């Protein structure tokens, strides 16, 4: 556990410094409803590359992300995320992707980290929340871990998709109340994904 705390400390420190230097301000609400002693699956919409450092700063938990494997190849960034224990998925290979989901399930079941997922699968250009893929919901159901809807708004204005230019501004992050998965089965994952997607979309519209 100590070996994970060291890279986590420096990751959070770097994220705070980077956001502050870029002139990005965070408006965060709803974290008071969470129990810091528990683990969750945080289900987020996705607008910008800055969403990940923002979540590191906003959420007071030990976090693991499910990310596309191409990020692992990035110098420094990829090495750092590997040290933090993130789960990488090969989206072009369903069999390998399934094995990655199984590793994430094992990580959740051990109780070490909370998991952050972006079930849209890509960043939104116009801010609309797309349909949620169901893989991460199956994972939460099998692990018996509560889902927490997280709405991110206005990060697309700070750093738009396909842009490396960062503009100063305020990004809003709203954390919803945990959603229990007790009593659900894998057959409920599609309905659960739609339910959580509706909650996140409503929160985005209300920010």
Coordinates of N, CA and C in Angstrom, one line a residue:
X1 N 0.8 -1.2 0.0 CA 0.0 0.0 0.0 C 0.8 1.3 0.0
X2 N 2.0 1.2 0.7 CA 2.8 2.4 0.8 C 3.4 2.8 -0.6
X3 N 3.7 1.7 -1.4 CA 4.3 1.9 -2.7 C 3.3 2.6 -3.6
X4 N 2.0 2.4 -3.4 CA 1.0 3.1 -4.2 C 0.8 4.5 -3.7
X5 N 0.9 4.8 -2.4 CA 0.7 6.1 -1.9 C 1.7 7.2 -2.4
X6 N 2.9 6.7 -2.6 CA 4.0 7.7 -3.1 C 3.6 8.2 -4.5
X7 N 3.4 7.4 -5.5 CA 3.0 7.9 -6.8 C 1.7 8.7 -6.7
X8 N 0.7 8.3 -5.9 CA -0.5 9.0 -5.8 C -0.3 10.4 -5.2
X9 N 0.5 10.5 -4.2 CA 0.8 11.8 -3.7 C 1.4 12.8 -4.8
X10 N 2.4 12.3 -5.5 CA 3.0 13.1 -6.5 C 2.1 13.4 -7.7
X11 N 1.2 12.4 -8.0 CA 0.2 12.6 -9.1 C -0.7 13.7 -8.7
X12 N -1.2 13.7 -7.5 CA -2.2 14.8 -7.0 C -1.4 16.1 -7.0
X13 N -0.2 16.1 -6.5 CA 0.5 17.4 -6.4 C 0.8 17.9 -7.8
X14 N 1.2 17.1 -8.8 CA 1.4 17.5 -10.2 C 0.1 18.1 -10.8
X15 N -1.0 17.4 -10.5 CA -2.3 17.8 -11.1 C -2.7 19.2 -10.6
X16 N -2.5 19.4 -9.3 CA -2.9 20.7 -8.7 C -2.0 21.8 -9.3
X17 N -0.7 21.5 -9.4 CA 0.2 22.5 -10.0 C -0.1 22.8 -11.4
X18 N -0.4 21.8 -12.2 CA -0.7 21.9 -13.6 C -1.9 22.7 -13.8
X19 N -3.0 22.4 -13.1 CA -4.3 23.1 -13.3 C -4.1 24.6 -12.8
X20 N -3.4 24.8 -11.7 CA -3.2 26.1 -11.2 C -2.4 27.0 -12.2
X21 N -1.3 26.4 -12.7 CA -0.5 27.1 -13.7 C -1.3 27.5 -14.9
X22 N -2.2 26.6 -15.3 CA -3.0 26.8 -16.6 C -4.1 27.8 -16.3
X23 N -4.3 28.2 -15.1 CA -5.4 29.1 -14.8 C -6.8 28.4 -14.8
X24 N -6.8 27.1 -14.5 CA -8.1 26.4 -14.4 C -8.6 26.3 -13.0
X25 N -9.8 26.8 -12.8 CA -10.4 26.7 -11.4 C -11.5 25.6 -11.4
X26 N -11.6 24.9 -10.3 CA -12.5 23.9 -10.1 C -13.6 24.3 -9.2
X27 N -14.9 24.0 -9.6 CA -16.0 24.1 -8.8 C -16.6 22.7 -8.5
X28 N -16.5 22.3 -7.3 CA -16.8 20.9 -6.9 C -17.9 20.9 -5.9
X29 N -18.9 20.0 -6.2 CA -20.0 19.9 -5.2 C -20.4 18.4 -5.1
X30 N -20.9 18.0 -3.9 CA -21.5 16.7 -3.7 C -20.6 15.7 -3.0
X31 N -19.3 15.9 -2.9 CA -18.4 14.9 -2.3 C -18.7 14.7 -0.8
X32 N -19.4 15.6 -0.2 CA -19.7 15.4 1.2 C -20.6 14.2 1.5
X33 N -21.3 13.8 0.4 CA -22.2 12.6 0.6 C -21.5 11.3 0.5
X34 N -20.2 11.3 0.3 CA -19.5 10.0 0.1 C -18.8 9.6 1.4
X35 N -18.6 8.4 1.6 CA -17.9 7.8 2.7 C -16.5 7.5 2.3
X36 N -15.5 8.2 2.9 CA -14.1 8.0 2.4 C -13.5 6.7 2.8
X37 N -14.2 5.9 3.6 CA -13.7 4.6 4.0 C -14.1 3.5 3.0
X38 N -15.0 3.9 2.1 CA -15.6 2.9 1.1 C -14.9 3.1 -0.2
X39 N -15.2 2.1 -1.1 CA -14.7 2.2 -2.5 C -15.9 2.3 -3.4
X40 N -15.8 3.0 -4.5 CA -16.9 3.2 -5.4 C -16.4 3.0 -6.9
X41 N -17.4 2.9 -7.8 CA -17.1 3.0 -9.2 C -17.7 4.4 -9.6
X42 N -16.8 5.3 -9.9 CA -17.2 6.7 -10.3 C -17.5 6.7 -11.8
X43 N -18.7 7.0 -12.2 CA -19.1 7.0 -13.6 C -19.3 8.4 -14.1
X44 N -18.4 8.8 -15.0 CA -18.3 10.2 -15.4 C -18.5 10.3 -16.9
X45 N -19.1 11.5 -17.3 CA -19.1 11.9 -18.7 C -17.7 12.4 -19.0
X46 N -17.4 12.6 -20.3 CA -16.1 12.9 -20.7 C -16.1 14.0 -21.7
X47 N -15.4 15.1 -21.4 CA -15.4 16.2 -22.4 C -14.0 16.6 -22.8
X48 N -13.0 16.3 -22.0 CA -11.7 16.9 -22.3 C -10.6 16.0 -21.7
X49 N -9.3 16.2 -22.2 CA -8.2 15.5 -21.6 C -7.9 16.0 -20.2
X50 N -8.4 17.2 -19.8 CA -8.1 17.6 -18.4 C -9.0 17.0 -17.4
X51 N -10.0 16.2 -17.9 CA -10.9 15.6 -16.9 C -10.2 14.7 -15.9
X52 N -9.2 14.0 -16.4 CA -8.5 13.0 -15.5 C -7.7 13.8 -14.4
X53 N -6.9 14.8 -14.7 CA -6.2 15.5 -13.6 C -7.2 16.2 -12.7
X54 N -8.3 16.7 -13.3 CA -9.4 17.3 -12.4 C -10.0 16.4 -11.4
X55 N -10.2 15.1 -11.9 CA -10.8 14.2 -11.0 C -9.8 13.8 -9.9
X56 N -8.6 13.7 -10.2 CA -7.6 13.5 -9.2 C -7.6 14.5 -8.0
X57 N -7.8 15.7 -8.4 CA -7.8 16.8 -7.4 C -9.2 16.8 -6.7
X58 N -10.3 16.5 -7.4 CA -11.6 16.7 -6.8 C -12.0 15.6 -5.9
X59 N -11.6 14.4 -6.2 CA -12.1 13.2 -5.5 C -11.1 12.7 -4.5
X60 N -11.4 12.7 -3.2 CA -10.4 12.4 -2.1 C -10.4 10.8 -1.9
X61 N -10.1 10.1 -3.0 CA -10.0 8.7 -2.9 C -8.7 8.2 -3.6
X62 N -8.3 7.0 -3.3 CA -7.3 6.3 -4.2 C -8.0 5.8 -5.4
X63 N -7.6 6.4 -6.6 CA -8.3 6.2 -7.8 C -7.5 5.3 -8.8
X64 N -8.2 4.4 -9.5 CA -7.7 3.8 -10.6 C -8.6 4.1 -11.8
X65 N -8.0 4.2 -13.0 CA -8.8 4.6 -14.2 C -8.7 3.4 -15.2
X66 N -9.8 3.2 -15.9 CA -9.7 2.3 -17.1 C -9.5 3.2 -18.3
X67 N -8.4 2.9 -19.0 CA -8.0 3.8 -20.1 C -7.5 3.0 -21.3
X68 N -7.5 3.6 -22.4 CA -7.1 2.9 -23.6 C -5.6 2.7 -23.6
X69 N -5.2 1.6 -24.1 CA -3.8 1.1 -24.0 C -2.8 2.1 -24.6
X70 N -3.2 2.9 -25.6 CA -2.3 3.8 -26.3 C -1.7 4.8 -25.3
X71 N -2.4 5.1 -24.2 CA -1.8 6.1 -23.3 C -0.6 5.5 -22.6
X72 N -0.5 4.2 -22.5 CA 0.7 3.6 -21.8 C 2.0 3.9 -22.6
X73 N 1.9 4.2 -23.9 CA 3.0 4.4 -24.7 C 3.6 5.8 -24.6
X74 N 2.8 6.7 -24.0 CA 3.3 8.1 -23.8 C 4.4 8.2 -22.8
X75 N 5.5 8.9 -23.2 CA 6.6 9.0 -22.3 C 6.2 9.8 -21.0
X76 N 6.7 9.4 -19.9 CA 6.4 10.0 -18.6 C 4.9 9.8 -18.1
X77 N 4.0 10.3 -18.9 CA 2.6 10.1 -18.6 C 2.2 8.6 -18.5
X78 N 2.6 7.9 -19.5 CA 2.2 6.4 -19.5 C 2.9 5.7 -18.4
X79 N 4.2 6.0 -18.1 CA 4.9 5.4 -17.0 C 4.3 5.7 -15.7
X80 N 3.9 7.0 -15.5 CA 3.3 7.4 -14.3 C 2.0 6.7 -14.0
X81 N 1.2 6.6 -15.0 CA -0.1 6.0 -14.8 C 0.0 4.5 -14.6
X82 N 1.0 3.9 -15.2 CA 1.3 2.5 -14.9 C 1.7 2.3 -13.4
X83 N 2.5 3.2 -12.9 CA 2.9 3.1 -11.5 C 1.7 3.3 -10.5
X84 N 0.7 4.0 -11.0 CA -0.5 4.2 -10.1 C -1.5 3.0 -10.2
X85 N -1.2 2.1 -11.0 CA -2.0 0.9 -11.1 C -3.3 1.0 -11.9
X86 N -3.3 1.8 -13.0 CA -4.4 1.9 -13.8 C -4.6 0.7 -14.7
X87 N -5.8 0.5 -15.2 CA -6.1 -0.6 -16.1 C -6.2 -0.2 -17.5
X88 N -5.4 -0.8 -18.4 CA -5.4 -0.5 -19.8 C -6.2 -1.5 -20.6
X89 N -7.0 -1.0 -21.6 CA -7.8 -1.8 -22.4 C -7.4 -1.7 -23.9
X90 N -7.3 -2.8 -24.5 CA -7.1 -2.8 -26.0 C -8.5 -2.8 -26.6
X91 N -9.0 -1.7 -27.1 CA -10.3 -1.6 -27.6 C -10.5 -2.3 -28.9
X92 N -9.4 -2.6 -29.6 CA -9.4 -3.3 -30.9 C -9.5 -4.9 -30.7
X93 N -9.3 -5.3 -29.5 CA -9.2 -6.8 -29.2 C -10.2 -7.1 -28.1
X94 N -11.4 -7.5 -28.4 CA -12.4 -7.8 -27.4 C -12.0 -8.8 -26.3
X95 N -11.2 -9.8 -26.7 CA -10.7 -10.8 -25.7 C -9.8 -10.2 -24.7
X96 N -8.8 -9.4 -25.2 CA -7.9 -8.7 -24.3 C -8.7 -7.7 -23.4
X97 N -9.6 -7.0 -24.0 CA -10.4 -6.0 -23.3 C -11.2 -6.7 -22.2
X98 N -11.7 -7.9 -22.4 CA -12.4 -8.6 -21.4 C -11.5 -9.0 -20.2
X99 N -10.3 -9.4 -20.6 CA -9.3 -9.7 -19.5 C -9.0 -8.5 -18.7
X100 N -8.9 -7.3 -19.3 CA -8.6 -6.1 -18.6 C -9.8 -5.8 -17.6
X101 N -11.0 -6.0 -18.1 CA -12.2 -5.8 -17.2 C -12.1 -6.8 -16.0
X102 N -11.6 -8.0 -16.2 CA -11.5 -9.0 -15.2 C -10.4 -8.5 -14.2
X103 N -9.3 -7.9 -14.7 CA -8.3 -7.4 -13.7 C -8.9 -6.2 -12.9
X104 N -9.7 -5.4 -13.5 CA -10.4 -4.3 -12.8 C -11.3 -4.8 -11.7
X105 N -12.0 -5.9 -12.1 CA -12.9 -6.6 -11.1 C -12.1 -7.1 -9.9
X106 N -11.0 -7.7 -10.2 CA -10.1 -8.2 -9.1 C -9.6 -7.1 -8.2
X107 N -9.3 -6.0 -8.8 CA -8.8 -4.8 -8.1 C -9.9 -4.3 -7.2
X108 N -11.1 -4.2 -7.7 CA -12.2 -3.7 -6.9 C -12.5 -4.6 -5.8
X109 N -12.5 -5.9 -6.1 CA -12.9 -6.9 -5.1 C -11.9 -6.9 -3.9
X110 N -10.7 -6.6 -4.2 CA -9.7 -6.6 -3.1 C -9.9 -5.4 -2.2
X111 N -10.6 -4.4 -2.7 CA -10.9 -3.2 -1.9 C -9.8 -2.2 -1.8
X112 N -8.8 -2.2 -2.6 CA -7.8 -1.2 -2.5 C -8.1 0.1 -3.1
X113 N -8.8 0.2 -4.2 CA -9.0 1.4 -4.9 C -10.4 1.6 -5.4
X114 N -10.8 2.8 -5.6 CA -12.0 3.1 -6.3 C -11.7 3.2 -7.8
X115 N -12.7 3.0 -8.6 CA -12.4 2.9 -10.0 C -13.2 4.1 -10.7
X116 N -12.5 4.7 -11.7 CA -13.1 5.8 -12.5 C -13.3 5.3 -13.9
X117 N -14.5 5.4 -14.4 CA -14.8 5.0 -15.8 C -15.5 6.1 -16.6
X118 N -15.2 6.1 -17.9 CA -15.8 7.0 -18.8 C -16.6 6.2 -19.8
X119 N -17.8 5.8 -19.5 CA -18.5 4.8 -20.3 C -19.0 5.3 -21.7
X120 N -18.9 6.6 -22.0 CA -19.2 7.0 -23.3 C -18.1 6.5 -24.3
X121 N -16.9 6.3 -23.8 CA -15.9 5.7 -24.7 C -15.1 6.7 -25.4
X122 N -15.5 8.0 -25.4 CA -14.7 9.0 -26.1 C -15.2 10.4 -25.5
X123 N -14.5 11.4 -25.9 CA -14.8 12.8 -25.4 C -15.9 13.4 -26.2
X124 N -16.8 14.1 -25.6 CA -17.9 14.8 -26.3 C -17.4 16.2 -26.8
X125 N -17.7 16.5 -28.0 CA -17.4 17.7 -28.7 C -18.3 18.8 -28.3
X126 N -19.6 18.5 -28.2 CA -20.6 19.5 -28.0 C -21.2 19.5 -26.6
X127 N -20.7 18.7 -25.7 CA -21.2 18.6 -24.3 C -22.3 17.7 -24.1
X128 N -22.9 17.1 -25.1 CA -24.0 16.2 -25.0 C -23.4 14.9 -24.4
X129 N -24.2 14.2 -23.6 CA -23.8 12.9 -23.0 C -24.3 11.8 -23.8
X130 N -23.4 11.0 -24.4 CA -23.7 9.9 -25.3 C -24.2 8.7 -24.5
X131 N -24.7 7.7 -25.2 CA -25.1 6.4 -24.6 C -23.9 5.8 -23.8
X132 N -24.1 5.2 -22.7 CA -23.1 4.5 -22.0 C -22.9 3.1 -22.4
X133 N -21.7 2.7 -22.6 CA -21.3 1.3 -22.8 C -21.5 0.5 -21.5
X134 N -21.8 -0.8 -21.5 CA -22.3 -1.5 -20.3 C -21.2 -2.2 -19.6
X135 N -20.0 -2.3 -20.1 CA -18.9 -3.2 -19.5 C -18.6 -2.8 -18.1
X136 N -18.5 -1.5 -17.8 CA -18.2 -1.1 -16.4 C -19.3 -1.3 -15.4
X137 N -20.6 -1.4 -15.9 CA -21.7 -1.6 -15.1 C -21.8 -3.1 -14.7
X138 N -21.4 -4.0 -15.6 CA -21.3 -5.4 -15.3 C -20.2 -5.6 -14.2
X139 N -19.1 -4.8 -14.3 CA -18.0 -4.9 -13.4 C -18.5 -4.5 -12.0
X140 N -19.3 -3.4 -11.9 CA -19.8 -2.9 -10.6 C -20.7 -3.9 -10.0
X141 N -21.6 -4.5 -10.8 CA -22.6 -5.5 -10.3 C -21.9 -6.7 -9.7
X142 N -20.9 -7.2 -10.5 CA -20.2 -8.4 -10.0 C -19.4 -8.2 -8.8
X143 N -18.8 -7.0 -8.6 CA -18.0 -6.6 -7.5 C -18.9 -6.2 -6.3
X144 N -20.1 -5.9 -6.5 CA -21.0 -5.4 -5.5 C -20.7 -4.0 -5.0
X145 N -20.1 -3.2 -5.8 CA -19.7 -1.9 -5.4 C -20.6 -0.8 -5.9
X146 N -21.0 0.2 -5.1 CA -21.9 1.2 -5.4 C -21.3 2.1 -6.6
X147 N -22.2 2.5 -7.4 CA -21.9 3.5 -8.5 C -22.1 4.9 -8.0
X148 N -21.2 5.8 -8.4 CA -21.4 7.2 -8.1 C -21.4 8.0 -9.4
X149 N -22.6 8.6 -9.8 CA -22.6 9.4 -11.0 C -21.8 10.7 -10.8
X150 N -21.0 11.1 -11.8 CA -20.2 12.3 -11.7 C -20.4 13.1 -13.0
X151 N -20.8 14.4 -12.9 CA -21.1 15.2 -14.1 C -20.0 16.2 -14.2
X152 N -19.4 16.3 -15.4 CA -18.3 17.2 -15.7 C -18.9 18.2 -16.7
X153 N -18.7 19.5 -16.4 CA -19.3 20.5 -17.3 C -18.2 21.6 -17.6
X154 N -18.1 22.0 -18.8 CA -17.3 23.1 -19.3 C -15.8 22.8 -19.4
X155 N -15.4 21.6 -19.2 CA -14.0 21.3 -19.5 C -13.7 21.3 -21.0
X156 N -14.7 21.1 -21.8 CA -14.5 21.2 -23.3 C -14.1 22.6 -23.7
X157 N -14.5 23.6 -23.0 CA -14.1 25.0 -23.3 C -12.7 25.3 -22.9
X158 N -12.2 24.6 -21.9 CA -10.9 24.9 -21.4 C -9.8 24.2 -22.3
X159 N -10.1 22.9 -22.7 CA -9.3 22.2 -23.6 C -10.1 21.3 -24.5
X160 N -10.5 21.8 -25.6 CA -11.4 21.1 -26.5 C -10.7 19.8 -27.0
X161 N -11.6 18.9 -27.5 CA -11.1 17.6 -28.1 C -10.2 17.9 -29.3
X162 N -9.1 17.2 -29.4 CA -8.2 17.3 -30.5 C -7.4 18.6 -30.5
X163 N -7.4 19.3 -29.4 CA -6.6 20.5 -29.2 C -5.6 20.4 -28.1
X164 N -4.4 20.9 -28.2 CA -3.4 20.9 -27.2 C -3.3 22.3 -26.5
X165 N -4.2 23.2 -26.9 CA -4.2 24.5 -26.3 C -5.1 24.5 -25.0
X166 N -4.6 25.0 -23.9 CA -5.3 25.1 -22.7 C -5.7 26.5 -22.4
X167 N -7.0 26.8 -22.2 CA -7.4 28.1 -21.9 C -7.8 28.2 -20.4
X168 N -7.5 29.4 -19.8 CA -8.0 29.6 -18.4 C -9.5 29.5 -18.3
X169 N -10.1 29.1 -17.2 CA -11.5 29.0 -17.1 C -11.9 28.2 -15.9
X170 N -13.2 28.1 -15.6 CA -13.7 27.4 -14.5 C -14.4 26.1 -15.0
X171 N -14.1 25.0 -14.4 CA -14.7 23.7 -14.8 C -15.6 23.3 -13.6
X172 N -16.8 22.8 -13.9 CA -17.7 22.4 -12.8 C -17.8 20.8 -12.7
X173 N -17.7 20.3 -11.5 CA -17.8 18.9 -11.3 C -18.9 18.7 -10.2
X174 N -19.9 17.9 -10.5 CA -21.0 17.6 -9.5 C -21.0 16.1 -9.3
X175 N -21.0 15.7 -8.0 CA -21.0 14.3 -7.6 C -22.3 14.0 -7.1
X176 N -22.9 12.9 -7.7 CA -24.3 12.5 -7.2 C -24.2 11.5 -6.1
X177 N -25.4 11.1 -5.6 CA -25.4 10.2 -4.5 C -25.2 8.7 -5.0
X178 N -24.5 7.9 -4.2 CA -24.2 6.5 -4.6 C -25.5 5.8 -5.0
X179 N -25.3 4.9 -6.0 CA -26.4 4.0 -6.5 C -26.1 2.6 -6.2
X180 N -26.9 1.9 -5.4 CA -26.6 0.6 -5.0 C -26.8 -0.4 -6.1
X181 N -26.1 -1.5 -6.1 CA -26.2 -2.5 -7.1 C -26.7 -3.8 -6.5
X182 N -26.9 -3.8 -5.2 CA -27.3 -5.0 -4.5 C -28.6 -5.6 -5.1
X183 N -28.6 -6.9 -5.4 CA -29.7 -7.6 -5.9 C -29.8 -7.6 -7.5
X184 N -28.8 -6.9 -8.1 CA -28.8 -6.9 -9.6 C -28.0 -8.0 -10.1
X185 N -28.2 -8.4 -11.4 CA -27.4 -9.4 -12.0 C -26.9 -8.8 -13.3
X186 N -26.0 -9.6 -14.0 CA -25.4 -9.1 -15.3 C -26.5 -8.7 -16.3
X187 N -27.7 -9.3 -16.2 CA -28.7 -9.0 -17.1 C -29.3 -7.7 -16.9
X188 N -29.0 -7.0 -15.8 CA -29.5 -5.7 -15.5 C -28.6 -4.6 -16.0
X189 N -27.4 -4.9 -16.5 CA -26.4 -3.9 -16.8 C -26.9 -2.9 -17.8
X190 N -27.6 -3.2 -18.8 CA -28.0 -2.2 -19.8 C -29.0 -1.2 -19.2
X191 N -30.0 -1.7 -18.4 CA -30.9 -0.8 -17.8 C -30.2 0.1 -16.8
X192 N -29.2 -0.5 -16.0 CA -28.5 0.3 -15.1 C -27.7 1.4 -15.8
X193 N -27.0 1.0 -16.9 CA -26.3 2.0 -17.7 C -27.1 3.2 -18.1
X194 N -28.3 2.9 -18.6 CA -29.3 3.9 -19.1 C -29.7 4.8 -17.9
X195 N -30.0 4.1 -16.7 CA -30.4 4.9 -15.6 C -29.3 5.9 -15.1
X196 N -28.1 5.4 -15.0 CA -27.0 6.3 -14.6 C -26.7 7.3 -15.6
X197 N -26.8 7.0 -16.9 CA -26.6 8.0 -18.0 C -27.6 9.1 -17.9
X198 N -28.8 8.8 -17.6 CA -29.9 9.8 -17.4 C -29.6 10.7 -16.2
X199 N -29.0 10.1 -15.1 CA -28.7 10.9 -14.0 C -27.5 11.9 -14.3
X200 N -26.5 11.4 -14.9 CA -25.3 12.2 -15.3 C -25.8 13.3 -16.3
X201 N -26.6 13.0 -17.3 CA -27.0 14.0 -18.3 C -27.8 15.1 -17.6
X202 N -28.7 14.7 -16.6 CA -29.5 15.7 -15.9 C -28.6 16.6 -15.1
X203 N -27.5 16.0 -14.5 CA -26.6 16.8 -13.6 C -25.8 17.8 -14.5
X204 N -25.4 17.3 -15.7 CA -24.6 18.2 -16.6 C -25.5 19.4 -17.0
X205 N -26.8 19.1 -17.3 CA -27.7 20.2 -17.8 C -28.0 21.2 -16.6
X206 N -27.8 20.7 -15.4 CA -28.1 21.6 -14.2 C -27.0 22.4 -13.7
X207 N -25.8 22.1 -14.3 CA -24.6 22.9 -13.8 C -24.4 24.2 -14.5

